PDB file of C-alpha atoms in Angstrom:
ATOM      1  CA  MET A1476       0.649 -41.801 -30.965  1.00  0.00           C
ATOM      2  CA  ARG A1477      -1.897 -40.230 -28.524  1.00  0.00           C
ATOM      3  CA  THR A1478       0.293 -37.117 -28.203  1.00  0.00           C
ATOM      4  CA  GLU A1479       0.612 -36.751 -31.964  1.00  0.00           C
ATOM      5  CA  SER A1480      -3.201 -37.164 -32.437  1.00  0.00           C
ATOM      6  CA  ASN A1481      -3.727 -34.517 -29.870  1.00  0.00           C
ATOM      7  CA  ARG A1482      -1.470 -32.205 -31.669  1.00  0.00           C
ATOM      8  CA  ARG A1483      -3.393 -32.706 -34.928  1.00  0.00           C
ATOM      9  CA  SER A1484      -6.704 -32.257 -33.179  1.00  0.00           C
ATOM     10  CA  TRP A1485      -5.775 -28.856 -31.598  1.00  0.00           C
ATOM     11  CA  ASN A1486      -4.182 -27.900 -35.006  1.00  0.00           C
ATOM     12  CA  ALA A1487      -7.579 -28.524 -36.732  1.00  0.00           C
ATOM     13  CA  VAL A1488      -9.709 -26.642 -34.173  1.00  0.00           C
ATOM     14  CA  ALA A1489      -7.335 -23.658 -33.537  1.00  0.00           C
ATOM     15  CA  PRO A1490      -8.444 -21.608 -36.549  1.00  0.00           C
ATOM     16  CA  ALA A1491     -12.015 -22.391 -35.818  1.00  0.00           C
ATOM     17  CA  HIS A1492     -11.673 -21.021 -32.346  1.00  0.00           C
ATOM     18  CA  GLN A1493      -9.893 -17.858 -33.621  1.00  0.00           C
ATOM     19  CA  SER A1494     -12.587 -17.115 -36.146  1.00  0.00           C
ATOM     20  CA  HIS A1495     -14.977 -16.207 -33.324  1.00  0.00           C
ATOM     21  CA  ARG A1496     -12.475 -13.701 -31.811  1.00  0.00           C
ATOM     22  CA  PRO A1497     -11.612 -11.116 -34.663  1.00  0.00           C
ATOM     23  CA  GLY A1498     -11.127  -8.151 -32.365  1.00  0.00           C
ATOM     24  CA  GLN A1499      -8.510  -9.600 -29.957  1.00  0.00           C
ATOM     25  CA  ALA A1500      -5.404  -7.685 -30.977  1.00  0.00           C
ATOM     26  CA  ALA A1501      -7.107  -4.211 -30.696  1.00  0.00           C
ATOM     27  CA  PHE A1502      -8.741  -5.307 -27.433  1.00  0.00           C
ATOM     28  CA  LEU A1503      -5.275  -6.320 -26.010  1.00  0.00           C
ATOM     29  CA  ARG A1504      -3.520  -3.303 -27.511  1.00  0.00           C
ATOM     30  CA  ALA A1505      -6.076  -1.156 -25.638  1.00  0.00           C
ATOM     31  CA  GLY A1506      -5.287  -2.721 -22.262  1.00  0.00           C
ATOM     32  CA  GLY A1507      -8.047  -5.287 -22.311  1.00  0.00           C
ATOM     33  CA  LEU A1508      -7.452  -8.643 -20.419  1.00  0.00           C
ATOM     34  CA  THR A1509      -8.835 -12.084 -21.296  1.00  0.00           C
ATOM     35  CA  LEU A1510      -8.130 -13.240 -17.732  1.00  0.00           C
ATOM     36  CA  PHE A1511     -10.746 -13.711 -14.973  1.00  0.00           C
ATOM     37  CA  PRO A1512     -10.324 -12.233 -11.476  1.00  0.00           C
ATOM     38  CA  GLU A1513      -9.776 -15.760  -9.873  1.00  0.00           C
ATOM     39  CA  GLU A1514      -6.615 -16.578 -11.671  1.00  0.00           C
ATOM     40  CA  ARG A1515      -5.191 -13.147 -11.201  1.00  0.00           C
ATOM     41  CA  GLU A1516      -5.720 -13.393  -7.495  1.00  0.00           C
ATOM     42  CA  LEU A1517      -3.913 -16.870  -7.491  1.00  0.00           C
ATOM     43  CA  LEU A1518      -0.969 -15.483  -9.431  1.00  0.00           C
ATOM     44  CA  GLY A1519      -0.474 -12.242  -7.394  1.00  0.00           C
ATOM     45  CA  GLU A1520       1.606  -9.253  -8.522  1.00  0.00           C
ATOM     46  CA  LEU A1521       3.395  -9.971 -11.778  1.00  0.00           C
ATOM     47  CA  ALA A1522       5.361  -6.859 -12.674  1.00  0.00           C
ATOM     48  CA  GLY A1523       8.932  -7.746 -13.370  1.00  0.00           C
ATOM     49  CA  LEU A1524       8.498 -11.456 -12.732  1.00  0.00           C
ATOM     50  CA  ARG A1525       9.453 -14.339 -15.165  1.00  0.00           C
ATOM     51  CA  LEU A1526       6.343 -16.184 -16.020  1.00  0.00           C
ATOM     52  CA  LEU A1527       5.704 -19.417 -17.869  1.00  0.00           C
ATOM     53  CA  HIS A1528       2.238 -20.346 -19.262  1.00  0.00           C
ATOM     54  CA  LEU A1529       2.041 -24.037 -19.955  1.00  0.00           C
ATOM     55  CA  LEU A1530      -0.565 -25.311 -22.531  1.00  0.00           C
ATOM     56  CA  CYS A1531      -1.109 -21.684 -23.503  1.00  0.00           C
ATOM     57  CA  ASN A1532      -3.343 -22.416 -26.489  1.00  0.00           C
ATOM     58  CA  ALA A1533      -3.489 -19.326 -28.823  1.00  0.00           C
ATOM     59  CA  GLY A1534      -1.699 -16.979 -26.375  1.00  0.00           C
ATOM     60  CA  GLN A1535      -4.523 -14.434 -25.430  1.00  0.00           C
ATOM     61  CA  ASP A1536      -3.985 -15.239 -21.702  1.00  0.00           C
ATOM     62  CA  THR A1537      -0.289 -15.237 -21.974  1.00  0.00           C
ATOM     63  CA  LEU A1538      -0.343 -11.806 -23.570  1.00  0.00           C
ATOM     64  CA  SER A1539      -2.744 -10.567 -20.889  1.00  0.00           C
ATOM     65  CA  LEU A1540      -0.172 -11.779 -18.278  1.00  0.00           C
ATOM     66  CA  ALA A1541       2.482  -9.988 -20.166  1.00  0.00           C
ATOM     67  CA  SER A1542       0.434  -6.718 -20.146  1.00  0.00           C
ATOM     68  CA  LEU A1543       0.400  -6.941 -16.433  1.00  0.00           C
ATOM     69  CA  GLY A1544       4.214  -6.691 -16.481  1.00  0.00           C
ATOM     70  CA  ALA A1545       5.369 -10.270 -16.602  1.00  0.00           C
ATOM     71  CA  ALA A1546       8.158 -11.382 -18.853  1.00  0.00           C
ATOM     72  CA  ALA A1547       5.976 -14.116 -20.429  1.00  0.00           C
ATOM     73  CA  THR A1548       6.700 -17.300 -22.169  1.00  0.00           C
ATOM     74  CA  GLY A1549       3.888 -19.443 -23.574  1.00  0.00           C
ATOM     75  CA  VAL A1550       4.247 -23.137 -24.517  1.00  0.00           C
ATOM     76  CA  ASP A1551       1.737 -25.331 -26.396  1.00  0.00           C
ATOM     77  CA  ILE A1552       1.697 -28.548 -28.497  1.00  0.00           C
ATOM     78  CA  SER A1553      -0.215 -27.009 -31.350  1.00  0.00           C
ATOM     79  CA  ASP A1554       1.636 -25.524 -34.291  1.00  0.00           C
ATOM     80  CA  GLU A1555      -1.513 -23.643 -35.307  1.00  0.00           C
ATOM     81  CA  ALA A1556      -2.151 -22.275 -31.775  1.00  0.00           C
ATOM     82  CA  ILE A1557       1.491 -20.994 -31.406  1.00  0.00           C
ATOM     83  CA  GLY A1558       1.410 -19.343 -34.901  1.00  0.00           C
ATOM     84  CA  ILE A1559      -1.724 -17.486 -33.927  1.00  0.00           C
ATOM     85  CA  ALA A1560      -0.241 -16.513 -30.694  1.00  0.00           C
ATOM     86  CA  ARG A1561       2.876 -15.142 -32.222  1.00  0.00           C
ATOM     87  CA  GLN A1562       0.776 -13.065 -34.708  1.00  0.00           C
ATOM     88  CA  LEU A1563      -1.413 -11.812 -31.969  1.00  0.00           C
ATOM     89  CA  SER A1564       1.715 -10.654 -30.054  1.00  0.00           C
ATOM     90  CA  GLU A1565       2.821  -8.785 -33.124  1.00  0.00           C
ATOM     91  CA  ASP A1566      -0.520  -7.343 -33.892  1.00  0.00           C
ATOM     92  CA  SER A1567      -1.242  -6.235 -30.233  1.00  0.00           C
ATOM     93  CA  GLY A1568       2.288  -4.844 -29.719  1.00  0.00           C
ATOM     94  CA  ILE A1569       2.681  -6.946 -26.487  1.00  0.00           C
ATOM     95  CA  PRO A1570       5.902  -8.812 -26.426  1.00  0.00           C
ATOM     96  CA  ALA A1571       5.979 -12.421 -25.355  1.00  0.00           C
ATOM     97  CA  ARG A1572       7.826 -15.672 -26.330  1.00  0.00           C
ATOM     98  CA  PHE A1573       6.007 -18.610 -27.682  1.00  0.00           C
ATOM     99  CA  VAL A1574       7.381 -22.094 -27.984  1.00  0.00           C
ATOM    100  CA  ARG A1575       5.803 -25.081 -29.882  1.00  0.00           C
ATOM    101  CA  ALA A1576       6.520 -28.095 -27.751  1.00  0.00           C
ATOM    102  CA  ASP A1577       5.005 -31.016 -25.857  1.00  0.00           C
ATOM    103  CA  VAL A1578       4.858 -29.979 -22.184  1.00  0.00           C
ATOM    104  CA  TYR A1579       6.929 -32.864 -20.960  1.00  0.00           C
ATOM    105  CA  ASP A1580       9.559 -32.188 -23.583  1.00  0.00           C
ATOM    106  CA  TYR A1581       9.665 -28.614 -22.711  1.00  0.00           C
ATOM    107  CA  LEU A1582      10.062 -29.260 -18.852  1.00  0.00           C
ATOM    108  CA  ALA A1583      12.982 -31.657 -19.538  1.00  0.00           C
ATOM    109  CA  GLU A1584      14.709 -29.278 -21.926  1.00  0.00           C
ATOM    110  CA  ALA A1585      14.201 -26.255 -19.646  1.00  0.00           C
ATOM    111  CA  ALA A1586      15.509 -28.019 -16.470  1.00  0.00           C
ATOM    112  CA  GLY A1587      17.394 -25.578 -14.411  1.00  0.00           C
ATOM    113  CA  ALA A1588      15.508 -22.539 -15.755  1.00  0.00           C
ATOM    114  CA  GLN A1589      14.245 -19.973 -13.177  1.00  0.00           C
ATOM    115  CA  PHE A1590      10.691 -18.833 -13.470  1.00  0.00           C
ATOM    116  CA  ASP A1591       8.883 -16.836 -10.745  1.00  0.00           C
ATOM    117  CA  ARG A1592       5.453 -17.973 -11.794  1.00  0.00           C
ATOM    118  CA  ILE A1593       4.102 -20.962 -13.737  1.00  0.00           C
ATOM    119  CA  TYR A1594       0.429 -20.872 -14.759  1.00  0.00           C
ATOM    120  CA  LEU A1595      -1.953 -23.464 -16.086  1.00  0.00           C
ATOM    121  CA  GLY A1596      -5.508 -22.504 -16.843  1.00  0.00           C
ATOM    122  CA  TYR A1597      -8.913 -24.039 -17.662  1.00  0.00           C
ATOM    123  CA  GLY A1598      -8.677 -27.468 -19.353  1.00  0.00           C
ATOM    124  CA  ALA A1599      -5.081 -28.106 -18.959  1.00  0.00           C
ATOM    125  CA  ILE A1600      -4.728 -31.000 -16.526  1.00  0.00           C
ATOM    126  CA  CYS A1601      -6.729 -33.363 -18.585  1.00  0.00           C
ATOM    127  CA  TRP A1602      -3.923 -33.291 -21.229  1.00  0.00           C
ATOM    128  CA  LEU A1603      -1.321 -34.603 -18.655  1.00  0.00           C
ATOM    129  CA  HIS A1604      -0.672 -38.412 -18.583  1.00  0.00           C
ATOM    130  CA  ASP A1605       1.798 -38.271 -15.789  1.00  0.00           C
ATOM    131  CA  LEU A1606       0.957 -36.007 -12.789  1.00  0.00           C
ATOM    132  CA  ALA A1607       4.032 -36.846 -10.733  1.00  0.00           C
ATOM    133  CA  GLY A1608       6.422 -36.471 -13.650  1.00  0.00           C
ATOM    134  CA  PHE A1609       4.750 -33.099 -14.476  1.00  0.00           C
ATOM    135  CA  ALA A1610       4.967 -31.888 -10.861  1.00  0.00           C
ATOM    136  CA  ARG A1611       8.816 -32.819 -10.752  1.00  0.00           C
ATOM    137  CA  GLY A1612       9.370 -30.921 -13.971  1.00  0.00           C
ATOM    138  CA  VAL A1613       7.587 -27.771 -12.504  1.00  0.00           C
ATOM    139  CA  VAL A1614       9.614 -27.927  -9.384  1.00  0.00           C
ATOM    140  CA  ASP A1615      12.861 -28.213 -11.500  1.00  0.00           C
ATOM    141  CA  ILE A1616      12.202 -24.816 -13.236  1.00  0.00           C
ATOM    142  CA  LEU A1617      10.575 -22.796 -10.462  1.00  0.00           C
ATOM    143  CA  ALA A1618      12.857 -20.305  -8.709  1.00  0.00           C
ATOM    144  CA  PRO A1619      13.103 -20.487  -4.822  1.00  0.00           C
ATOM    145  CA  GLY A1620       9.940 -18.829  -3.596  1.00  0.00           C
ATOM    146  CA  GLY A1621       8.328 -19.283  -7.074  1.00  0.00           C
ATOM    147  CA  ARG A1622       4.664 -20.076  -7.447  1.00  0.00           C
ATOM    148  CA  LEU A1623       2.598 -22.410  -9.541  1.00  0.00           C
ATOM    149  CA  ALA A1624      -1.023 -21.152  -9.974  1.00  0.00           C
ATOM    150  CA  LEU A1625      -3.679 -23.485 -11.412  1.00  0.00           C
ATOM    151  CA  MET A1626      -7.248 -22.543 -12.358  1.00  0.00           C
ATOM    152  CA  GLU A1627      -9.239 -25.681 -13.521  1.00  0.00           C
ATOM    153  CA  PHE A1628     -12.563 -27.091 -14.230  1.00  0.00           C
ATOM    154  CA  HIS A1629     -13.687 -29.225 -11.206  1.00  0.00           C
ATOM    155  CA  PRO A1630     -13.736 -32.893 -11.832  1.00  0.00           C
ATOM    156  CA  ALA A1631     -17.039 -33.128  -9.842  1.00  0.00           C
ATOM    157  CA  SER A1632     -18.589 -31.311 -12.865  1.00  0.00           C
ATOM    158  CA  ASN A1633     -17.560 -34.281 -15.075  1.00  0.00           C
ATOM    159  CA  MET A1634     -19.965 -36.472 -13.104  1.00  0.00           C
ATOM    160  CA  LEU A1635     -22.862 -34.638 -14.548  1.00  0.00           C
ATOM    161  CA  SER A1636     -24.694 -34.866 -17.845  1.00  0.00           C
ATOM    162  CA  PRO A1637     -25.465 -31.783 -19.871  1.00  0.00           C
ATOM    163  CA  SER A1638     -29.086 -31.831 -18.322  1.00  0.00           C
ATOM    164  CA  TRP A1639     -27.447 -31.664 -14.926  1.00  0.00           C
ATOM    165  CA  ARG A1640     -28.156 -35.310 -13.791  1.00  0.00           C
ATOM    166  CA  LEU A1641     -25.667 -37.532 -12.113  1.00  0.00           C
ATOM    167  CA  ALA A1642     -24.310 -39.687 -14.759  1.00  0.00           C
ATOM    168  CA  HIS A1643     -20.659 -40.725 -14.140  1.00  0.00           C
ATOM    169  CA  GLY A1644     -18.308 -41.731 -11.402  1.00  0.00           C
ATOM    170  CA  TYR A1645     -15.790 -39.328 -10.031  1.00  0.00           C
ATOM    171  CA  PRO A1646     -12.851 -38.966 -12.436  1.00  0.00           C
ATOM    172  CA  GLN A1647      -9.634 -40.215 -10.919  1.00  0.00           C
ATOM    173  CA  GLY A1648      -6.496 -42.384 -11.628  1.00  0.00           C
ATOM    174  CA  GLY A1649      -5.649 -40.742 -14.973  1.00  0.00           C
ATOM    175  CA  ALA A1650      -8.460 -42.652 -16.637  1.00  0.00           C
ATOM    176  CA  LEU A1651      -8.081 -42.395 -20.366  1.00  0.00           C
ATOM    177  CA  LEU A1652     -10.959 -40.885 -22.294  1.00  0.00           C
ATOM    178  CA  GLU A1653     -10.970 -41.035 -26.189  1.00  0.00           C
ATOM    179  CA  LEU A1654     -13.124 -38.364 -27.816  1.00  0.00           C
ATOM    180  CA  ASP A1655     -13.917 -37.595 -31.409  1.00  0.00           C
ATOM    181  CA  GLY A1656     -11.784 -34.531 -31.323  1.00  0.00           C
ATOM    182  CA  VAL A1657     -11.367 -31.092 -29.566  1.00  0.00           C
ATOM    183  CA  GLY A1658     -14.641 -29.279 -30.238  1.00  0.00           C
ATOM    184  CA  ASP A1659     -15.357 -25.602 -30.869  1.00  0.00           C
ATOM    185  CA  TYR A1660     -16.155 -24.708 -27.426  1.00  0.00           C
ATOM    186  CA  VAL A1661     -15.428 -21.017 -28.196  1.00  0.00           C
ATOM    187  CA  GLY A1662     -18.189 -21.001 -30.588  1.00  0.00           C
ATOM    188  CA  ALA A1663     -20.519 -22.679 -28.213  1.00  0.00           C
ATOM    189  CA  ALA A1664     -19.647 -20.187 -25.341  1.00  0.00           C
ATOM    190  CA  GLY A1665     -20.568 -17.169 -27.378  1.00  0.00           C
ATOM    191  CA  ASP A1666     -19.275 -14.024 -25.886  1.00  0.00           C
ATOM    192  CA  GLY A1667     -18.184 -15.999 -22.673  1.00  0.00           C
ATOM    193  CA  LEU A1668     -14.883 -16.614 -24.211  1.00  0.00           C
ATOM    194  CA  ALA A1669     -14.613 -13.637 -26.507  1.00  0.00           C
ATOM    195  CA  PRO A1670     -14.474 -10.459 -24.307  1.00  0.00           C
ATOM    196  CA  ALA A1671     -13.182  -8.526 -27.294  1.00  0.00           C
ATOM    197  CA  GLY A1672     -16.466  -9.373 -29.194  1.00  0.00           C
ATOM    198  CA  PHE A1673     -17.988 -12.566 -30.533  1.00  0.00           C
ATOM    199  CA  ALA A1674     -18.257 -13.261 -34.269  1.00  0.00           C
ATOM    200  CA  PRO A1675     -20.189 -16.350 -35.678  1.00  0.00           C
ATOM    201  CA  GLY A1676     -17.108 -17.423 -37.513  1.00  0.00           C
ATOM    202  CA  ALA A1677     -16.719 -21.130 -38.521  1.00  0.00           C
ATOM    203  CA  GLY A1678     -19.975 -22.829 -38.092  1.00  0.00           C
ATOM    204  CA  GLY A1679     -20.633 -26.556 -37.833  1.00  0.00           C
ATOM    205  CA  PHE A1680     -16.947 -27.464 -37.201  1.00  0.00           C
ATOM    206  CA  VAL A1681     -16.184 -31.149 -36.954  1.00  0.00           C
ATOM    207  CA  ASN A1682     -12.734 -32.157 -36.002  1.00  0.00           C
ATOM    208  CA  PRO A1683     -11.278 -35.023 -38.077  1.00  0.00           C
ATOM    209  CA  HIS A1684      -8.784 -36.011 -35.525  1.00  0.00           C
ATOM    210  CA  PRO A1685      -9.520 -37.812 -32.254  1.00  0.00           C
ATOM    211  CA  CYS A1686      -8.119 -36.704 -28.967  1.00  0.00           C
ATOM    212  CA  TYR A1687      -7.090 -38.485 -25.652  1.00  0.00           C
ATOM    213  CA  LEU A1688      -7.782 -37.010 -22.277  1.00  0.00           C
ATOM    214  CA  TYR A1689      -6.803 -38.169 -18.715  1.00  0.00           C
ATOM    215  CA  ARG A1690      -9.119 -37.798 -15.793  1.00  0.00           C
ATOM    216  CA  TRP A1691      -7.647 -36.796 -12.423  1.00  0.00           C
ATOM    217  CA  GLY A1692      -9.335 -36.014  -9.100  1.00  0.00           C
ATOM    218  CA  VAL A1693      -8.468 -32.844  -7.191  1.00  0.00           C
ATOM    219  CA  GLY A1694      -6.714 -34.995  -4.389  1.00  0.00           C
ATOM    220  CA  GLU A1695      -4.584 -36.449  -6.931  1.00  0.00           C
ATOM    221  CA  VAL A1696      -3.449 -33.166  -8.372  1.00  0.00           C
ATOM    222  CA  VAL A1697      -2.609 -31.724  -4.900  1.00  0.00           C
ATOM    223  CA  SER A1698      -0.898 -34.825  -3.784  1.00  0.00           C
ATOM    224  CA  ALA A1699       1.320 -34.866  -6.941  1.00  0.00           C
ATOM    225  CA  LEU A1700       2.403 -31.166  -6.314  1.00  0.00           C
ATOM    226  CA  ALA A1701       2.889 -31.680  -2.594  1.00  0.00           C
ATOM    227  CA  GLY A1702       4.846 -34.970  -3.280  1.00  0.00           C
ATOM    228  CA  ALA A1703       7.302 -32.992  -5.550  1.00  0.00           C
ATOM    229  CA  GLY A1704       7.923 -30.686  -2.763  1.00  0.00           C
ATOM    230  CA  LEU A1705       5.641 -27.769  -3.401  1.00  0.00           C
ATOM    231  CA  ARG A1706       3.876 -26.166  -0.465  1.00  0.00           C
ATOM    232  CA  ILE A1707       0.150 -25.730  -1.057  1.00  0.00           C
ATOM    233  CA  LEU A1708      -0.797 -22.113  -0.292  1.00  0.00           C
ATOM    234  CA  THR A1709      -4.414 -22.182  -1.144  1.00  0.00           C
ATOM    235  CA  LEU A1710      -7.067 -24.433  -2.684  1.00  0.00           C
ATOM    236  CA  ARG A1711     -10.404 -22.861  -3.588  1.00  0.00           C
ATOM    237  CA  GLU A1712     -13.642 -24.282  -5.105  1.00  0.00           C
ATOM    238  CA  TYR A1713     -16.210 -22.223  -7.094  1.00  0.00           C
ATOM    239  CA  CYS A1714     -19.806 -23.029  -7.627  1.00  0.00           C
ATOM    240  CA  TYR A1715     -19.823 -21.279 -10.988  1.00  0.00           C
ATOM    241  CA  VAL A1716     -17.734 -21.508 -14.230  1.00  0.00           C
ATOM    242  CA  ASN A1717     -16.054 -18.722 -16.074  1.00  0.00           C
ATOM    243  CA  GLY A1718     -16.791 -18.209 -19.669  1.00  0.00           C
ATOM    244  CA  GLU A1719     -18.002 -21.647 -20.892  1.00  0.00           C
ATOM    245  CA  ARG A1720     -21.372 -23.202 -20.977  1.00  0.00           C
ATOM    246  CA  PRO A1721     -20.770 -26.879 -20.043  1.00  0.00           C
ATOM    247  CA  PHE A1722     -24.499 -27.630 -19.202  1.00  0.00           C
ATOM    248  CA  ASP A1723     -28.049 -26.792 -20.450  1.00  0.00           C
ATOM    249  CA  ALA A1724     -29.947 -23.837 -19.106  1.00  0.00           C
ATOM    250  CA  MET A1725     -27.076 -22.186 -17.183  1.00  0.00           C
ATOM    251  CA  ARG A1726     -27.695 -18.793 -15.798  1.00  0.00           C
ATOM    252  CA  PRO A1727     -25.363 -15.943 -16.883  1.00  0.00           C
ATOM    253  CA  GLY A1728     -24.031 -13.617 -14.210  1.00  0.00           C
ATOM    254  CA  GLU A1729     -21.616 -10.675 -13.974  1.00  0.00           C
ATOM    255  CA  GLY A1730     -18.160 -10.936 -15.366  1.00  0.00           C
ATOM    256  CA  ARG A1731     -18.952 -13.699 -17.961  1.00  0.00           C
ATOM    257  CA  ARG A1732     -19.761 -16.266 -15.005  1.00  0.00           C
ATOM    258  CA  MET A1733     -22.140 -19.022 -15.631  1.00  0.00           C
ATOM    259  CA  TYR A1734     -24.241 -20.519 -12.850  1.00  0.00           C
ATOM    260  CA  PRO A1735     -26.189 -23.749 -12.363  1.00  0.00           C
ATOM    261  CA  PRO A1736     -29.622 -23.786 -13.780  1.00  0.00           C
ATOM    262  CA  GLU A1737     -32.600 -22.695 -11.541  1.00  0.00           C
ATOM    263  CA  GLY A1738     -33.494 -25.281  -9.067  1.00  0.00           C
ATOM    264  CA  ALA A1739     -30.171 -27.227  -9.454  1.00  0.00           C
ATOM    265  CA  PRO A1740     -28.039 -27.676  -6.310  1.00  0.00           C
ATOM    266  CA  ASP A1741     -24.644 -25.821  -6.041  1.00  0.00           C
ATOM    267  CA  VAL A1742     -21.740 -28.058  -6.845  1.00  0.00           C
ATOM    268  CA  PRO A1743     -18.150 -27.015  -7.495  1.00  0.00           C
ATOM    269  CA  LEU A1744     -17.485 -26.256 -11.185  1.00  0.00           C
ATOM    270  CA  MET A1745     -14.000 -24.847 -10.934  1.00  0.00           C
ATOM    271  CA  TYR A1746     -11.080 -25.084  -8.485  1.00  0.00           C
ATOM    272  CA  GLY A1747      -8.151 -22.736  -8.017  1.00  0.00           C
ATOM    273  CA  LEU A1748      -4.777 -23.737  -6.478  1.00  0.00           C
ATOM    274  CA  ALA A1749      -1.577 -21.896  -5.664  1.00  0.00           C
ATOM    275  CA  ALA A1750       1.648 -23.727  -4.534  1.00  0.00           C
ATOM    276  CA  GLU A1751       5.051 -22.459  -3.683  1.00  0.00           C
ATOM    277  CA  LYS A1752       8.694 -23.718  -3.901  1.00  0.00           C
ATOM    278  CA  GLY A1753      10.608 -23.391  -0.724  1.00  0.00           C
TER     279      GLY A1753
END
């Protein structure tokens, strides 16, 4: 039931997100990238590699990875998002394969596949109800020497209120959180998530379908990956956030980075991880 509700919630919001990014196909076709430097560094050289982007949403990052030379496959639960991704691939002229599937179903069906890189980015971990099962599935489809790269919002940031006050305990244990629905965070971010140019698009979006998230700590993520046999290559924490504006009065910086408000202490807002299969 929760998975189906999440699918419906993402189906509802995907067109609203896309309404703010009308110039994406031309941007990508001209060589533009929607990726940030942090995830590119974790992934390393991609030319000629087989890459899987899990929870790929509407495919703009998958196509950016493909334009860097990867043979890219994107997987997402949302029918609407995958439809947008396929159209974006056609309109941009950048080839990639997009699959509509629940991530756990896909990992089970793809067991034995050989990907050189697997990538998850920004807001993916919170949709995983079983970290250990996910990690085992990743190991099953990584080629020897293959790498998982993860760029994610830091769970420490979930302890803070929008006004930058300590308001919640540290997220851990896969704690279930029910929300009214996936919101229009692309619209709220302005040009932060629209490097091709931002349009007002759909205003006042209200999602009619609730969604269910799972809260995991950094240690739990690292332990699940290591427990499945992956070797942790690097774990980095960043006291800024890329693209989004999760708090009030954030200070914009270069490269679409957002920093804490004036006078607020530095706390980690993102983390990046790379792990390798032996």
